[in-house]
Amino acid sequence: MNMQIGVAYPTTEVAGDPDAIRKFCLAVEQMGYTHLMAYDHVVKCPHEGREPKLTGPYTDKDTFHDPFVLFGFAAAITTKLQFSTGVLVLPQRQTVLVAQQAADVDLVSRERLRLGVGIGWNYVEFEALGQNFKTRGRRVEEQVEYLRKLWTTPILTFQGEFDRIDRAGINPRPRRQIPLWIGGHSEVAYERGARIGDGFVFAASGEGAVEAWGRVQHHLRELGREEAEFGRELLALFARDKQETVDHLRRWRDAGGTHAGVPSMNKGLGGDIDAHIDY
């Protein structure tokens, strides 16, 4: 099986420019890349003076498009390019709203969406969105179950620890179960992905991703799930240049990777969309 290779939109360096989005999406589709990946952060904040300290990579200086809006725009100007979130911070969002947004993108794109989800790291963002940072792990598991029910059941009654619905549902619903992949960097995430995910998104070096995939494989075997039916994507964030990206992707392919994503951010290209396309 050939590994599918996509690209990540350089959102922290080129944002708010519809002409740049159009040029980038059309170019990568023409070059034969299979999918466009988008990152997710709703609230951006400075790290200084925070307790507990924020350890993630992004601050108020970084720009992020909403993935669903970006994909809706991109779906209208492309025909083959698939779309993937890498990853959507699901437990800081309202589950029913995500269900409808994802359904709409999948419908208008003619079933080109893959929803990668994770639990996030920025407690300031959770607080700003009115959600509990400390329960995000438990909540994401409930949300995955709830999303799948919302996508298939016209009128639903659901009572969970965090969400409830009384004889209601979304409409329109997608024509299929949208693939739900899990992302993360811990043993808990690897087990969760193997148990409830359709695949896993690894943001690591080639060697690190192969090692992490081994942990997911272990949990798949423990759960009696078929590895062949489980997707796995490397987001090659830590490759420093083109050759290292190729090396990471080759190692990932040889280890059985099904998907890979190539980012052009943090390569010194700045806001020049043509430079990102050339890369």
Coordinates of C-alpha atoms in Angstrom, one line a residue, residues 23-24 27-28 31 33 242 262 264 269 272-279:
K23 CA -2.9 29.6 -4.4
F24 CA -1.6 27.1 -1.8
A27 CA -0.8 24.2 -6.0
V28 CA -0.5 21.3 -3.6
M31 CA 1.4 18.6 -7.3
Y33 CA -0.4 15.8 -2.5
K242 CA 13.9 19.0 2.9
V262 CA 4.8 17.8 5.4
S264 CA 6.7 24.2 5.8
L269 CA 10.1 31.1 4.9
D272 CA 5.8 34.4 1.4
I273 CA 3.2 31.8 0.3
D274 CA 5.2 31.2 -2.9
A275 CA 8.2 30.2 -0.8
H276 CA 6.1 27.7 1.1
I277 CA 4.7 26.2 -2.2
D278 CA 8.3 26.0 -3.6
Y279 CA 9.4 24.2 -0.4

